Amino acid sequence: MHSHKERFDYRGRDSVVVYVPRRTTSGGAWIGLAAVVLAIVAGGTTDVGAGSSGVPAVVHSPGGLALRTQADEASGAVGQLADNTTVTLACKVDGRAVVGRTGTADTTWYRVTKQGATGYVPGAWLSLHGADTLVHACSGA
């Protein structure tokens, strides 16, 4: 891949160096660059593993979504997330299946912290725009 370096200032932090594909590069290179930029914007790093800030997602649940103590709808709620709220996914676990907005059962739950409360929300009610692969498994889960 032919590329050149460009330096960007991101949120007042030290500059970020990005290798930008030249115009003759295939569309696949641009998709790869977009994924890296998304990871940088979301968490300040391309490693969305331990110690990073996580991956953004949007709640799509007309009645809101409970932030639960465990990856199970029967567990206690520690908070409530309104429809169209953006949350940051810290990690994911396998939990009880939930049928969400698409009508398909999903067993993936994500740990999030919102307004000081940390808990789990079902992936069935979130929009990740294909970024699920960037979210690592919760340690000890």
Short mmCIF file of N, CA and C in Angstrom, two decimals:
data_model
loop_
_atom_site.label_atom_id
_atom_site.label_comp_id
_atom_site.label_asym_id
_atom_site.label_seq_id
_atom_site.Cartn_x
_atom_site.Cartn_y
_atom_site.Cartn_z
N MET A 1 0.84 -1.17 0.00
CA MET A 1 0.00 0.00 0.00
C MET A 1 0.88 1.24 0.00
N HIS A 2 0.64 2.14 -0.89
CA HIS A 2 1.37 3.40 -0.93
C HIS A 2 0.65 4.39 -0.04
N SER A 3 1.43 5.06 0.80
CA SER A 3 0.80 6.02 1.71
C SER A 3 1.78 7.12 2.06
N HIS A 4 1.26 8.13 2.71
CA HIS A 4 2.11 9.18 3.24
C HIS A 4 1.64 9.52 4.64
N LYS A 5 2.55 10.08 5.46
CA LYS A 5 2.22 10.39 6.84
C LYS A 5 1.59 11.77 6.93
N GLU A 6 0.57 11.88 7.80
CA GLU A 6 0.01 13.17 8.15
C GLU A 6 -0.10 13.21 9.65
N ARG A 7 0.15 14.37 10.23
CA ARG A 7 0.10 14.53 11.68
C ARG A 7 -1.13 15.37 12.02
N PHE A 8 -1.93 14.90 13.00
CA PHE A 8 -3.13 15.59 13.41
C PHE A 8 -3.08 15.87 14.90
N ASP A 9 -3.63 16.99 15.32
CA ASP A 9 -3.76 17.29 16.74
C ASP A 9 -5.15 16.80 17.15
N TYR A 10 -5.23 15.97 18.19
CA TYR A 10 -6.50 15.40 18.60
C TYR A 10 -6.82 15.80 20.03
N ARG A 11 -7.85 16.60 20.21
CA ARG A 11 -8.34 17.03 21.52
C ARG A 11 -7.23 17.57 22.41
N GLY A 12 -6.34 18.35 21.85
CA GLY A 12 -5.29 18.97 22.62
C GLY A 12 -4.19 18.03 23.07
N ARG A 13 -4.27 16.76 22.68
CA ARG A 13 -3.23 15.79 23.03
C ARG A 13 -2.08 15.95 22.06
N ASP A 14 -1.02 15.18 22.33
CA ASP A 14 0.08 15.14 21.39
C ASP A 14 -0.46 14.73 20.03
N SER A 15 0.25 15.09 19.01
CA SER A 15 -0.19 14.79 17.66
C SER A 15 -0.31 13.29 17.42
N VAL A 16 -1.24 12.94 16.54
CA VAL A 16 -1.45 11.56 16.12
C VAL A 16 -0.94 11.45 14.70
N VAL A 17 -0.13 10.44 14.44
CA VAL A 17 0.38 10.23 13.09
C VAL A 17 -0.50 9.19 12.42
N VAL A 18 -1.01 9.52 11.24
CA VAL A 18 -1.86 8.62 10.48
C VAL A 18 -1.23 8.43 9.11
N TYR A 19 -1.16 7.19 8.68
CA TYR A 19 -0.68 6.90 7.34
C TYR A 19 -1.89 6.93 6.41
N VAL A 20 -1.93 7.90 5.53
CA VAL A 20 -3.07 8.12 4.64
C VAL A 20 -2.80 7.48 3.29
N PRO A 21 -3.71 6.61 2.80
CA PRO A 21 -3.52 6.00 1.49
C PRO A 21 -3.54 7.04 0.38
N ARG A 22 -2.72 6.83 -0.63
CA ARG A 22 -2.74 7.72 -1.78
C ARG A 22 -3.99 7.45 -2.61
N ARG A 23 -4.34 8.36 -3.48
CA ARG A 23 -5.56 8.25 -4.29
C ARG A 23 -5.60 6.98 -5.13
N THR A 24 -4.46 6.43 -5.49
CA THR A 24 -4.45 5.24 -6.35
C THR A 24 -4.71 3.96 -5.56
N THR A 25 -4.81 4.06 -4.24
CA THR A 25 -5.03 2.90 -3.39
C THR A 25 -6.48 2.44 -3.48
N SER A 26 -6.69 1.13 -3.33
CA SER A 26 -8.03 0.57 -3.41
C SER A 26 -8.92 1.06 -2.26
N GLY A 27 -10.22 0.87 -2.43
CA GLY A 27 -11.19 1.27 -1.42
C GLY A 27 -10.99 0.54 -0.10
N GLY A 28 -10.46 -0.69 -0.15
CA GLY A 28 -10.22 -1.45 1.07
C GLY A 28 -9.27 -0.76 2.02
N ALA A 29 -8.27 -0.08 1.47
CA ALA A 29 -7.33 0.65 2.30
C ALA A 29 -8.03 1.79 3.03
N TRP A 30 -8.96 2.44 2.36
CA TRP A 30 -9.71 3.53 2.98
C TRP A 30 -10.61 3.00 4.10
N ILE A 31 -11.19 1.82 3.91
CA ILE A 31 -12.02 1.22 4.96
C ILE A 31 -11.17 0.90 6.17
N GLY A 32 -9.98 0.36 5.95
CA GLY A 32 -9.06 0.07 7.04
C GLY A 32 -8.67 1.34 7.79
N LEU A 33 -8.40 2.41 7.05
CA LEU A 33 -8.05 3.68 7.66
C LEU A 33 -9.22 4.20 8.48
N ALA A 34 -10.44 4.09 7.95
CA ALA A 34 -11.62 4.55 8.67
C ALA A 34 -11.78 3.81 9.99
N ALA A 35 -11.53 2.50 10.00
CA ALA A 35 -11.63 1.70 11.23
C ALA A 35 -10.60 2.16 12.26
N VAL A 36 -9.39 2.46 11.82
CA VAL A 36 -8.35 2.93 12.72
C VAL A 36 -8.71 4.29 13.29
N VAL A 37 -9.20 5.18 12.44
CA VAL A 37 -9.59 6.52 12.90
C VAL A 37 -10.74 6.41 13.89
N LEU A 38 -11.73 5.54 13.63
CA LEU A 38 -12.83 5.34 14.56
C LEU A 38 -12.30 4.88 15.91
N ALA A 39 -11.39 3.94 15.91
CA ALA A 39 -10.82 3.45 17.16
C ALA A 39 -10.08 4.56 17.90
N ILE A 40 -9.35 5.40 17.18
CA ILE A 40 -8.61 6.50 17.80
C ILE A 40 -9.58 7.50 18.41
N VAL A 41 -10.62 7.87 17.67
CA VAL A 41 -11.59 8.83 18.17
C VAL A 41 -12.35 8.25 19.35
N ALA A 42 -12.71 6.98 19.29
CA ALA A 42 -13.49 6.36 20.36
C ALA A 42 -12.68 6.21 21.64
N GLY A 43 -11.43 5.80 21.50
CA GLY A 43 -10.69 5.50 22.72
C GLY A 43 -9.31 6.10 22.81
N GLY A 44 -8.90 6.84 21.82
CA GLY A 44 -7.58 7.44 21.86
C GLY A 44 -6.47 6.47 21.50
N THR A 45 -6.81 5.28 21.05
CA THR A 45 -5.82 4.28 20.70
C THR A 45 -6.43 3.31 19.70
N THR A 46 -5.60 2.58 18.99
CA THR A 46 -6.15 1.57 18.09
C THR A 46 -6.32 0.24 18.80
N ASP A 47 -5.86 0.11 20.04
CA ASP A 47 -6.04 -1.11 20.82
C ASP A 47 -7.22 -0.91 21.75
N VAL A 48 -8.37 -1.46 21.40
CA VAL A 48 -9.56 -1.29 22.22
C VAL A 48 -9.64 -2.46 23.18
N GLY A 49 -8.54 -2.73 23.84
CA GLY A 49 -8.48 -3.80 24.83
C GLY A 49 -8.39 -3.20 26.21
N ALA A 50 -7.73 -3.92 27.10
CA ALA A 50 -7.61 -3.47 28.47
C ALA A 50 -6.97 -2.10 28.54
N GLY A 51 -7.54 -1.22 29.35
CA GLY A 51 -6.98 0.08 29.57
C GLY A 51 -7.43 1.14 28.59
N SER A 52 -8.24 0.81 27.62
CA SER A 52 -8.69 1.82 26.67
C SER A 52 -10.03 2.38 27.09
N SER A 53 -10.49 3.38 26.37
CA SER A 53 -11.74 4.05 26.71
C SER A 53 -12.96 3.35 26.17
N GLY A 54 -12.84 2.42 25.25
CA GLY A 54 -13.98 1.69 24.76
C GLY A 54 -14.48 2.11 23.39
N VAL A 55 -15.62 1.56 23.02
CA VAL A 55 -16.22 1.75 21.70
C VAL A 55 -17.59 2.39 21.88
N PRO A 56 -17.91 3.42 21.10
CA PRO A 56 -19.23 4.07 21.24
C PRO A 56 -20.35 3.23 20.62
N ALA A 57 -21.53 3.34 21.21
CA ALA A 57 -22.73 2.69 20.69
C ALA A 57 -23.93 3.57 21.05
N VAL A 58 -25.03 3.39 20.33
CA VAL A 58 -26.24 4.18 20.57
C VAL A 58 -27.37 3.26 21.01
N VAL A 59 -28.08 3.66 22.07
CA VAL A 59 -29.23 2.91 22.57
C VAL A 59 -30.40 3.16 21.63
N HIS A 60 -31.04 2.06 21.18
CA HIS A 60 -32.24 2.16 20.34
C HIS A 60 -33.34 1.34 21.00
N SER A 61 -33.92 1.92 22.04
CA SER A 61 -35.00 1.28 22.79
C SER A 61 -36.01 2.36 23.14
N PRO A 62 -37.16 2.39 22.47
CA PRO A 62 -38.13 3.47 22.65
C PRO A 62 -38.49 3.77 24.11
N GLY A 63 -38.55 2.75 24.96
CA GLY A 63 -38.90 2.97 26.36
C GLY A 63 -37.69 3.17 27.26
N GLY A 64 -36.51 3.28 26.68
CA GLY A 64 -35.28 3.37 27.46
C GLY A 64 -34.74 1.98 27.75
N LEU A 65 -33.61 1.91 28.38
CA LEU A 65 -32.92 0.63 28.62
C LEU A 65 -32.33 0.64 30.01
N ALA A 66 -32.64 -0.39 30.78
CA ALA A 66 -32.10 -0.50 32.14
C ALA A 66 -30.64 -0.91 32.11
N LEU A 67 -29.84 -0.28 32.94
CA LEU A 67 -28.45 -0.64 33.15
C LEU A 67 -28.47 -1.65 34.30
N ARG A 68 -28.10 -2.90 34.04
CA ARG A 68 -28.27 -4.01 34.98
C ARG A 68 -26.98 -4.39 35.70
N THR A 69 -27.14 -4.99 36.89
CA THR A 69 -25.98 -5.43 37.68
C THR A 69 -25.29 -6.63 37.06
N GLN A 70 -26.04 -7.45 36.30
CA GLN A 70 -25.49 -8.63 35.63
C GLN A 70 -26.05 -8.70 34.22
N ALA A 71 -25.49 -9.60 33.41
CA ALA A 71 -25.93 -9.76 32.02
C ALA A 71 -27.19 -10.62 31.96
N ASP A 72 -28.26 -10.09 32.56
CA ASP A 72 -29.52 -10.81 32.67
C ASP A 72 -30.63 -9.80 32.97
N GLU A 73 -31.73 -9.88 32.22
CA GLU A 73 -32.83 -8.93 32.43
C GLU A 73 -33.49 -9.07 33.79
N ALA A 74 -33.28 -10.20 34.47
CA ALA A 74 -33.87 -10.40 35.79
C ALA A 74 -33.02 -9.78 36.90
N SER A 75 -31.81 -9.34 36.60
CA SER A 75 -30.95 -8.75 37.62
C SER A 75 -31.40 -7.32 37.91
N GLY A 76 -30.97 -6.81 39.04
CA GLY A 76 -31.36 -5.46 39.46
C GLY A 76 -30.84 -4.37 38.54
N ALA A 77 -31.58 -3.28 38.49
CA ALA A 77 -31.17 -2.13 37.67
C ALA A 77 -30.40 -1.13 38.53
N VAL A 78 -29.32 -0.59 37.96
CA VAL A 78 -28.52 0.44 38.65
C VAL A 78 -28.65 1.79 37.96
N GLY A 79 -29.41 1.82 36.89
CA GLY A 79 -29.61 3.06 36.15
C GLY A 79 -30.51 2.84 34.96
N GLN A 80 -30.84 3.92 34.27
CA GLN A 80 -31.70 3.86 33.10
C GLN A 80 -31.08 4.71 31.99
N LEU A 81 -31.05 4.17 30.77
CA LEU A 81 -30.50 4.88 29.62
C LEU A 81 -31.65 5.24 28.67
N ALA A 82 -31.75 6.48 28.30
CA ALA A 82 -32.82 6.93 27.40
C ALA A 82 -32.53 6.50 25.96
N ASP A 83 -33.58 6.40 25.17
CA ASP A 83 -33.44 6.10 23.74
C ASP A 83 -32.54 7.15 23.10
N ASN A 84 -31.71 6.74 22.17
CA ASN A 84 -30.76 7.59 21.43
C ASN A 84 -29.60 8.10 22.28
N THR A 85 -29.39 7.52 23.46
CA THR A 85 -28.25 7.88 24.29
C THR A 85 -27.00 7.20 23.73
N THR A 86 -25.90 7.92 23.67
CA THR A 86 -24.63 7.33 23.27
C THR A 86 -23.91 6.85 24.52
N VAL A 87 -23.46 5.60 24.48
CA VAL A 87 -22.72 5.00 25.59
C VAL A 87 -21.37 4.51 25.08
N THR A 88 -20.46 4.30 26.00
CA THR A 88 -19.15 3.76 25.66
C THR A 88 -19.06 2.34 26.20
N LEU A 89 -18.82 1.40 25.31
CA LEU A 89 -18.75 -0.02 25.68
C LEU A 89 -17.35 -0.35 26.17
N ALA A 90 -17.24 -0.77 27.42
CA ALA A 90 -15.95 -1.10 28.00
C ALA A 90 -15.50 -2.50 27.59
N CYS A 91 -16.46 -3.45 27.60
CA CYS A 91 -16.15 -4.84 27.26
C CYS A 91 -17.46 -5.58 27.07
N LYS A 92 -17.38 -6.87 26.67
CA LYS A 92 -18.59 -7.65 26.43
C LYS A 92 -18.52 -9.00 27.12
N VAL A 93 -19.73 -9.54 27.44
CA VAL A 93 -19.86 -10.86 28.05
C VAL A 93 -21.00 -11.59 27.37
N ASP A 94 -21.02 -12.90 27.54
CA ASP A 94 -22.13 -13.71 27.05
C ASP A 94 -23.13 -13.80 28.20
N GLY A 95 -24.38 -13.49 27.93
CA GLY A 95 -25.40 -13.51 28.98
C GLY A 95 -26.69 -14.11 28.48
N ARG A 96 -27.76 -13.82 29.19
CA ARG A 96 -29.07 -14.33 28.81
C ARG A 96 -29.53 -13.68 27.51
N ALA A 97 -30.12 -14.48 26.61
CA ALA A 97 -30.58 -14.00 25.31
C ALA A 97 -31.68 -12.96 25.47
N VAL A 98 -31.60 -11.92 24.66
CA VAL A 98 -32.60 -10.85 24.63
C VAL A 98 -33.00 -10.65 23.17
N VAL A 99 -34.31 -10.54 22.92
CA VAL A 99 -34.80 -10.21 21.59
C VAL A 99 -34.98 -8.70 21.55
N GLY A 100 -34.26 -8.05 20.65
CA GLY A 100 -34.26 -6.59 20.60
C GLY A 100 -34.95 -6.02 19.39
N ARG A 101 -34.45 -4.90 18.94
CA ARG A 101 -35.08 -4.11 17.88
C ARG A 101 -35.15 -4.81 16.54
N THR A 102 -34.26 -5.76 16.27
CA THR A 102 -34.28 -6.45 14.98
C THR A 102 -35.14 -7.71 15.01
N GLY A 103 -35.61 -8.09 16.20
CA GLY A 103 -36.42 -9.30 16.33
C GLY A 103 -35.60 -10.57 16.44
N THR A 104 -34.29 -10.44 16.54
CA THR A 104 -33.39 -11.59 16.64
C THR A 104 -32.83 -11.67 18.06
N ALA A 105 -32.74 -12.88 18.60
CA ALA A 105 -32.17 -13.07 19.93
C ALA A 105 -30.66 -12.84 19.90
N ASP A 106 -30.16 -12.15 20.91
CA ASP A 106 -28.74 -11.85 21.01
C ASP A 106 -28.31 -12.11 22.45
N THR A 107 -27.20 -12.84 22.64
CA THR A 107 -26.71 -13.14 23.98
C THR A 107 -25.57 -12.23 24.42
N THR A 108 -25.17 -11.28 23.58
CA THR A 108 -24.06 -10.39 23.92
C THR A 108 -24.55 -9.23 24.77
N TRP A 109 -23.89 -9.03 25.90
CA TRP A 109 -24.16 -7.91 26.79
C TRP A 109 -22.87 -7.09 26.91
N TYR A 110 -23.01 -5.80 27.10
CA TYR A 110 -21.85 -4.91 27.18
C TYR A 110 -21.82 -4.19 28.52
N ARG A 111 -20.62 -4.06 29.09
CA ARG A 111 -20.47 -3.30 30.33
C ARG A 111 -20.27 -1.83 29.97
N VAL A 112 -21.05 -0.97 30.59
CA VAL A 112 -20.95 0.47 30.35
C VAL A 112 -21.01 1.20 31.69
N THR A 113 -20.51 2.42 31.68
CA THR A 113 -20.63 3.31 32.83
C THR A 113 -21.29 4.58 32.33
N LYS A 114 -22.37 4.96 32.96
CA LYS A 114 -23.09 6.18 32.58
C LYS A 114 -23.54 6.88 33.84
N GLN A 115 -23.21 8.15 33.96
CA GLN A 115 -23.59 8.98 35.11
C GLN A 115 -23.18 8.32 36.43
N GLY A 116 -21.96 7.76 36.45
CA GLY A 116 -21.41 7.17 37.66
C GLY A 116 -21.86 5.75 37.97
N ALA A 117 -22.81 5.21 37.21
CA ALA A 117 -23.28 3.84 37.45
C ALA A 117 -22.68 2.91 36.41
N THR A 118 -22.16 1.76 36.85
CA THR A 118 -21.59 0.76 35.95
C THR A 118 -22.48 -0.47 35.97
N GLY A 119 -22.80 -0.97 34.77
CA GLY A 119 -23.63 -2.16 34.67
C GLY A 119 -23.59 -2.72 33.27
N TYR A 120 -24.54 -3.59 32.96
CA TYR A 120 -24.59 -4.29 31.68
C TYR A 120 -25.87 -3.93 30.91
N VAL A 121 -25.73 -3.83 29.60
CA VAL A 121 -26.87 -3.61 28.71
C VAL A 121 -26.81 -4.65 27.59
N PRO A 122 -27.99 -5.11 27.14
CA PRO A 122 -28.01 -6.11 26.07
C PRO A 122 -27.68 -5.49 24.71
N GLY A 123 -26.84 -6.19 23.96
CA GLY A 123 -26.48 -5.73 22.62
C GLY A 123 -27.65 -5.66 21.67
N ALA A 124 -28.72 -6.40 21.98
CA ALA A 124 -29.90 -6.42 21.12
C ALA A 124 -30.55 -5.05 20.98
N TRP A 125 -30.28 -4.14 21.92
CA TRP A 125 -30.88 -2.80 21.88
C TRP A 125 -29.87 -1.70 21.57
N LEU A 126 -28.70 -2.09 21.06
CA LEU A 126 -27.65 -1.12 20.75
C LEU A 126 -27.33 -1.12 19.26
N SER A 127 -26.87 0.01 18.78
CA SER A 127 -26.35 0.13 17.42
C SER A 127 -24.86 0.40 17.52
N LEU A 128 -24.05 -0.54 17.03
CA LEU A 128 -22.59 -0.41 17.09
C LEU A 128 -21.98 -0.08 15.74
N HIS A 129 -22.77 -0.04 14.70
CA HIS A 129 -22.30 0.25 13.35
C HIS A 129 -21.14 -0.64 12.95
N GLY A 130 -21.24 -1.94 13.28
CA GLY A 130 -20.23 -2.92 12.89
C GLY A 130 -18.98 -2.93 13.73
N ALA A 131 -18.95 -2.21 14.84
CA ALA A 131 -17.74 -2.12 15.65
C ALA A 131 -17.66 -3.18 16.74
N ASP A 132 -18.55 -4.18 16.72
CA ASP A 132 -18.56 -5.22 17.75
C ASP A 132 -17.20 -5.91 17.87
N THR A 133 -16.52 -6.11 16.76
CA THR A 133 -15.24 -6.82 16.79
C THR A 133 -14.16 -6.02 17.52
N LEU A 134 -14.38 -4.72 17.74
CA LEU A 134 -13.41 -3.89 18.45
C LEU A 134 -13.57 -3.98 19.97
N VAL A 135 -14.66 -4.58 20.43
CA VAL A 135 -14.92 -4.68 21.88
C VAL A 135 -14.39 -6.00 22.39
N HIS A 136 -13.51 -5.95 23.38
CA HIS A 136 -12.90 -7.17 23.93
C HIS A 136 -13.81 -7.80 24.99
N ALA A 137 -13.54 -9.05 25.30
CA ALA A 137 -14.28 -9.75 26.36
C ALA A 137 -13.87 -9.18 27.72
N CYS A 138 -14.83 -9.07 28.62
CA CYS A 138 -14.54 -8.60 29.96
C CYS A 138 -13.64 -9.61 30.67
N SER A 139 -12.64 -9.14 31.37
CA SER A 139 -11.76 -10.04 32.09
C SER A 139 -12.48 -10.58 33.32
N GLY A 140 -12.27 -11.85 33.59
CA GLY A 140 -12.91 -12.47 34.74
C GLY A 140 -14.37 -12.81 34.51
N ALA A 141 -14.86 -12.64 33.27
CA ALA A 141 -16.27 -12.93 32.99
C ALA A 141 -16.43 -14.29 32.40
#
